[in-house]
mmCIF file of C-alpha atoms in Angstrom:
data_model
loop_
_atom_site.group_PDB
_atom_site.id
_atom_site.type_symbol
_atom_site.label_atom_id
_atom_site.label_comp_id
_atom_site.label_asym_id
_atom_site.label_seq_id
_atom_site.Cartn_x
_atom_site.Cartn_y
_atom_site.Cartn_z
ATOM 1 C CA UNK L 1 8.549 6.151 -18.610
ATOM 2 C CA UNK L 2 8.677 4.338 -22.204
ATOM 3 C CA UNK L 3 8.893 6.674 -25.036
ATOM 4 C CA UNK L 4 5.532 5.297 -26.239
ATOM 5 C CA UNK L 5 3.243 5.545 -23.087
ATOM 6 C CA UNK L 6 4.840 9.428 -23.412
ATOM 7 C CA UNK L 7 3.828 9.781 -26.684
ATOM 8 C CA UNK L 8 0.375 8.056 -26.329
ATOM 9 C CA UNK L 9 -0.377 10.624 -23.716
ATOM 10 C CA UNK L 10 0.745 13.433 -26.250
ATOM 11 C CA UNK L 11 -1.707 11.712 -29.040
ATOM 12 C CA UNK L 12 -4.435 11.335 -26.434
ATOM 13 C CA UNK L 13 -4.856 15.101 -25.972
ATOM 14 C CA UNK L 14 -5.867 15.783 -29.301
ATOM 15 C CA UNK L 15 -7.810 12.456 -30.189
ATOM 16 C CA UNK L 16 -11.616 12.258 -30.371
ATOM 17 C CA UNK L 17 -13.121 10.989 -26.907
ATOM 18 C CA UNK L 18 -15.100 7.784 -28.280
ATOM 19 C CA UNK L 19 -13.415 7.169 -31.888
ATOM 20 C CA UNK L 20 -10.205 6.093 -30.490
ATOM 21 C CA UNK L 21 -10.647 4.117 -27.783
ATOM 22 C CA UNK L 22 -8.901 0.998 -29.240
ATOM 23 C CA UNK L 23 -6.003 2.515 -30.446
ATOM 24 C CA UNK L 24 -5.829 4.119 -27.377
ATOM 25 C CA UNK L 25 -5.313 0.816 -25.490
ATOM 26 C CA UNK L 26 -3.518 -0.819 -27.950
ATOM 27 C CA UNK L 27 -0.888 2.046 -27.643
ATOM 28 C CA UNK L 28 -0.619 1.640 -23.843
ATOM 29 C CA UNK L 29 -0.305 -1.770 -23.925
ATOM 30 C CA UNK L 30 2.903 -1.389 -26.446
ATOM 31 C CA UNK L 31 4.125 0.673 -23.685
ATOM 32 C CA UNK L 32 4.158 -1.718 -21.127
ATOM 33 C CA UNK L 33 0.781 -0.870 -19.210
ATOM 34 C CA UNK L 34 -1.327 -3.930 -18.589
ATOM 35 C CA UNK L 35 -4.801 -2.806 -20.104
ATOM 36 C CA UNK L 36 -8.080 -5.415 -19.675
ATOM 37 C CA UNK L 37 -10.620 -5.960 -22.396
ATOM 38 C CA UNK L 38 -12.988 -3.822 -22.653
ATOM 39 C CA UNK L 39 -11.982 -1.021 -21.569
ATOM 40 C CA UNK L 40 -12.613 2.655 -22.476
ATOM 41 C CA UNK L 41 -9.689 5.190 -21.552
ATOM 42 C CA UNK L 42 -10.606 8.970 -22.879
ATOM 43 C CA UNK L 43 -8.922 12.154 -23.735
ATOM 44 C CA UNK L 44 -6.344 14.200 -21.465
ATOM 45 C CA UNK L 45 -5.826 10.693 -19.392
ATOM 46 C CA UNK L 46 -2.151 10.579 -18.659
ATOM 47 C CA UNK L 47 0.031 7.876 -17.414
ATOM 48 C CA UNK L 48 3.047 8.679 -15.230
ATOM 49 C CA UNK L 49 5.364 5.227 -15.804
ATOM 50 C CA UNK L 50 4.071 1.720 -16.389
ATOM 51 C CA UNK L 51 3.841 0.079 -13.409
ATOM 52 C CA UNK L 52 0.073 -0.128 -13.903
ATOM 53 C CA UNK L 53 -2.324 -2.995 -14.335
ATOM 54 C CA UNK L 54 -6.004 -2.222 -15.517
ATOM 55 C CA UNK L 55 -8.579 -4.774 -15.543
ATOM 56 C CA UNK L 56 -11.521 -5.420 -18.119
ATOM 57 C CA UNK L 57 -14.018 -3.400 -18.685
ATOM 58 C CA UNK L 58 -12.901 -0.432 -17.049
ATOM 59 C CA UNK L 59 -14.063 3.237 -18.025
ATOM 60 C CA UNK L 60 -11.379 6.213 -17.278
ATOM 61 C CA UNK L 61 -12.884 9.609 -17.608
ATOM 62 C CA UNK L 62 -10.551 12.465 -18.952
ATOM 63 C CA UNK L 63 -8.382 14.085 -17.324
ATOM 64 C CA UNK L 64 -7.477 11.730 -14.940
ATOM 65 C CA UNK L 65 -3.548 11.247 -13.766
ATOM 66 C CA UNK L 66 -1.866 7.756 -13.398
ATOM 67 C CA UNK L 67 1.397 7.953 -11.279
ATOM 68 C CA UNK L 68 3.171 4.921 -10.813
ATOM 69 C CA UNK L 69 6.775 3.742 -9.648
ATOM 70 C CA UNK L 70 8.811 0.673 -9.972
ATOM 71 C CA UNK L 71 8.722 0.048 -6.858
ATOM 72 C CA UNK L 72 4.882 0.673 -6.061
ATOM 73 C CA UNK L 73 2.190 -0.555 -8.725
ATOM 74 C CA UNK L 74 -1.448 0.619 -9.495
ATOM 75 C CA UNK L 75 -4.005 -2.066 -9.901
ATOM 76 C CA UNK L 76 -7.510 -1.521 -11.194
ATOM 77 C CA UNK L 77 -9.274 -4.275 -11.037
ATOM 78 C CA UNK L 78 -12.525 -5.399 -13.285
ATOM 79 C CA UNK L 79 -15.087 -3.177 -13.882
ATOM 80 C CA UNK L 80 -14.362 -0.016 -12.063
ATOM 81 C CA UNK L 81 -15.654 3.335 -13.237
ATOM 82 C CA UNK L 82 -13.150 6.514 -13.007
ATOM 83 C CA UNK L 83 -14.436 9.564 -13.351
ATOM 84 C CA UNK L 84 -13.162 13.352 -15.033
ATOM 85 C CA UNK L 85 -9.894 14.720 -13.397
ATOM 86 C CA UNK L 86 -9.206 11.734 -10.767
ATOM 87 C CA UNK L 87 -5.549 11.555 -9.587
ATOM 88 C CA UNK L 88 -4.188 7.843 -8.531
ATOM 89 C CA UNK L 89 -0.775 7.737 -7.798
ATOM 90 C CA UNK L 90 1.292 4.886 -5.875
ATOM 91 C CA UNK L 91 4.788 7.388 -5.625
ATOM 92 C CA UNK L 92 5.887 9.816 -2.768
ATOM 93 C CA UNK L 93 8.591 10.640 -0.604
ATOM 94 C CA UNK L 94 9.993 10.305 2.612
ATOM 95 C CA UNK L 95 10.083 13.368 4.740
ATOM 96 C CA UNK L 96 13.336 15.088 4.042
ATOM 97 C CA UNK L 97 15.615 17.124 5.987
ATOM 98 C CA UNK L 98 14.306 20.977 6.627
ATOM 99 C CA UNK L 99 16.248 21.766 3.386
ATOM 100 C CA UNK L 100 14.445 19.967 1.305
ATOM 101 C CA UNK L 101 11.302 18.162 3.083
ATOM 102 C CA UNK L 102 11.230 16.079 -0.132
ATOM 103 C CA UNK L 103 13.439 13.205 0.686
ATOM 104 C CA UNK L 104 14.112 9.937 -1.125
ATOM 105 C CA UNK L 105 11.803 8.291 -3.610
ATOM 106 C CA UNK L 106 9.618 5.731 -1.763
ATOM 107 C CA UNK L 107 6.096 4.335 -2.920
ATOM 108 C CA UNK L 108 3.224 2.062 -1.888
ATOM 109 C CA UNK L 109 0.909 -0.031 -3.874
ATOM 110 C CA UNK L 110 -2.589 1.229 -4.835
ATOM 111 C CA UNK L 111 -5.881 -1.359 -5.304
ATOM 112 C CA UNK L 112 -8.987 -0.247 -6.344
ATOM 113 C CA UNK L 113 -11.101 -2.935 -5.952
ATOM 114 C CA UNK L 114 -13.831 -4.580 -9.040
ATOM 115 C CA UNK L 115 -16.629 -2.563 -9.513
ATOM 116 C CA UNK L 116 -15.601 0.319 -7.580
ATOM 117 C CA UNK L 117 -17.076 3.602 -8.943
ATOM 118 C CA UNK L 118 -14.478 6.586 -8.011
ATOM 119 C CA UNK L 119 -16.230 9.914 -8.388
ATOM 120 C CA UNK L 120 -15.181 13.196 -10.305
ATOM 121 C CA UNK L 121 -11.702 14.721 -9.044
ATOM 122 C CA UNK L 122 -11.095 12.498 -6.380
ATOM 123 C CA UNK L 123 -7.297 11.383 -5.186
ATOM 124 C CA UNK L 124 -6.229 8.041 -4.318
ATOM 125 C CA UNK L 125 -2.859 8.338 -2.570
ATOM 126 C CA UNK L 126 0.015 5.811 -2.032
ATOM 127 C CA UNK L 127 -1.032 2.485 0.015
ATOM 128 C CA UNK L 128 -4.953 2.774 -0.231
ATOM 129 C CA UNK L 129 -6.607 -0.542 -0.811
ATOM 130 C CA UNK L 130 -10.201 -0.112 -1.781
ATOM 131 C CA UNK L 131 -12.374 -3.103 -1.681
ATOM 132 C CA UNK L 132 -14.652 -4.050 -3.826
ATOM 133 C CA UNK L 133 -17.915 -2.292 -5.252
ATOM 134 C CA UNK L 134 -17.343 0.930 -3.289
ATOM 135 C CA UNK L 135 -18.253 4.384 -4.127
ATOM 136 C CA UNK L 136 -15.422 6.958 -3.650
ATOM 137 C CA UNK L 137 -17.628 10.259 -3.063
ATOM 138 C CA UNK L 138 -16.708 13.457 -5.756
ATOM 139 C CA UNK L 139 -13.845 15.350 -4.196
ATOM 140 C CA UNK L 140 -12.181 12.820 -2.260
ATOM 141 C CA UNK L 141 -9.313 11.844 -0.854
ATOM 142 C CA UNK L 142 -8.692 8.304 -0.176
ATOM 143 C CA UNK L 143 -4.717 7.640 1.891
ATOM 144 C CA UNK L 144 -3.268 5.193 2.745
ATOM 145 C CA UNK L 145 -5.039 2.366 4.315
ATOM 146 C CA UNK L 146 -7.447 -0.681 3.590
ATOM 147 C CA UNK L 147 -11.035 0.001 2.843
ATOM 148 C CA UNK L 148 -13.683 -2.467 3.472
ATOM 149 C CA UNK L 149 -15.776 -4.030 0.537
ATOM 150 C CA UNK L 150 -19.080 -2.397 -0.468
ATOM 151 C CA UNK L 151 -18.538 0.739 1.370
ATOM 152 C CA UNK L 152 -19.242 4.615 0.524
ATOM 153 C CA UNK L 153 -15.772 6.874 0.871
ATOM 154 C CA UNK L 154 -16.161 10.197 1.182
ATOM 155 C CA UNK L 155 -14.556 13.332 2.523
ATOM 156 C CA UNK L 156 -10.606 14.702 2.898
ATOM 157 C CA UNK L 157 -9.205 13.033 4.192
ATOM 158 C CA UNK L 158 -11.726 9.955 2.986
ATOM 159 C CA UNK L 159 -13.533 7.766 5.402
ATOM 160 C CA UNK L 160 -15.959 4.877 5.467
ATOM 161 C CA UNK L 161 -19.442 6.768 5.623
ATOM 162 C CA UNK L 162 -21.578 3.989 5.762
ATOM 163 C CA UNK L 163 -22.287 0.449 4.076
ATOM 164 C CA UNK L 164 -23.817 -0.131 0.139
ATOM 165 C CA UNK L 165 -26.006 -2.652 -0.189
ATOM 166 C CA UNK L 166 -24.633 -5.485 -2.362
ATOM 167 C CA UNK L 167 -27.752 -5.658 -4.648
#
């Protein structure tokens, strides 16, 4: 992780939630994070590596956890809404030996798709592809997988509950 995306994550504990929105983005974009136009990121947000791409317009509730690898990105596309205490991460493991069930680094790329709203203390785990404009129910967890457009996610582990209408 740059030295700067580590300190911007120090600063961001103790800034104000609304005055320092701009520096906020400014800072993570010095450390290598792609951040869109637009868009908000609030206190106690933390970002785990740069491998991350955020799109415009974007609102990140505190609390919420970015962890990303070199090898596995995180893409947020336009317009999506994160809520408090969310956890998206694009790193794991393979499944070690019984020594250490931990193995060797691996990752998978994470997409949450435009417009997607992705509700208070959910997870989005390695490999999940979200499509566009869906809800991602409070409490979630969303794996690995692809998720059709205009759907509502919900449950652990997450699955498609039923359609939104695209109005």
């Amino acid at each position: 992780m740059s030295l700067l995306v580590h300190l911007t994550n120090v600063l961001n504990l103790i800034c104000p939630v609304r005055e320092t929105f701009g520096l906020r983005c400014r800072l993570y974009r010095a450390g290598g994070i792609k951040v869109g136009r637009g868009t908000r990121i609030t206190h106690g947000v933390a970002f785990y590596d740069r491998y991350i791409t955020i799109g415009d317009a974007v609102w990140i509730g505190p609390n919420t956890r970015f962890c990303s690898t070199s090898k596995a990105h995180i893409t947020i596309e336009d317009n999506v809404d994160i809520a408090p205490c969310c956890c998206i991460m694009s790193g794991t493991h393979e499944i070690g030996g019984e020594m250490r069930r931990a193995g060797a680094g691996a990752g998978r790329d994470v997409r949450i798709g435009a417009g997607t709203w992705v509700g208070g203390n959910s997870t989005v785990l390695p490999g999940a592809i979200i499509g566009p404009g869906c809800i991602v129910a409070a409490g979630s967890v969303v794996t690995a997988g692809e998720y059709p457009a205009n759907s509502l996610l919900a449950g652990v582990p997450a699955r498609v509950r039923r359609p939104l209408s695209k109005s």
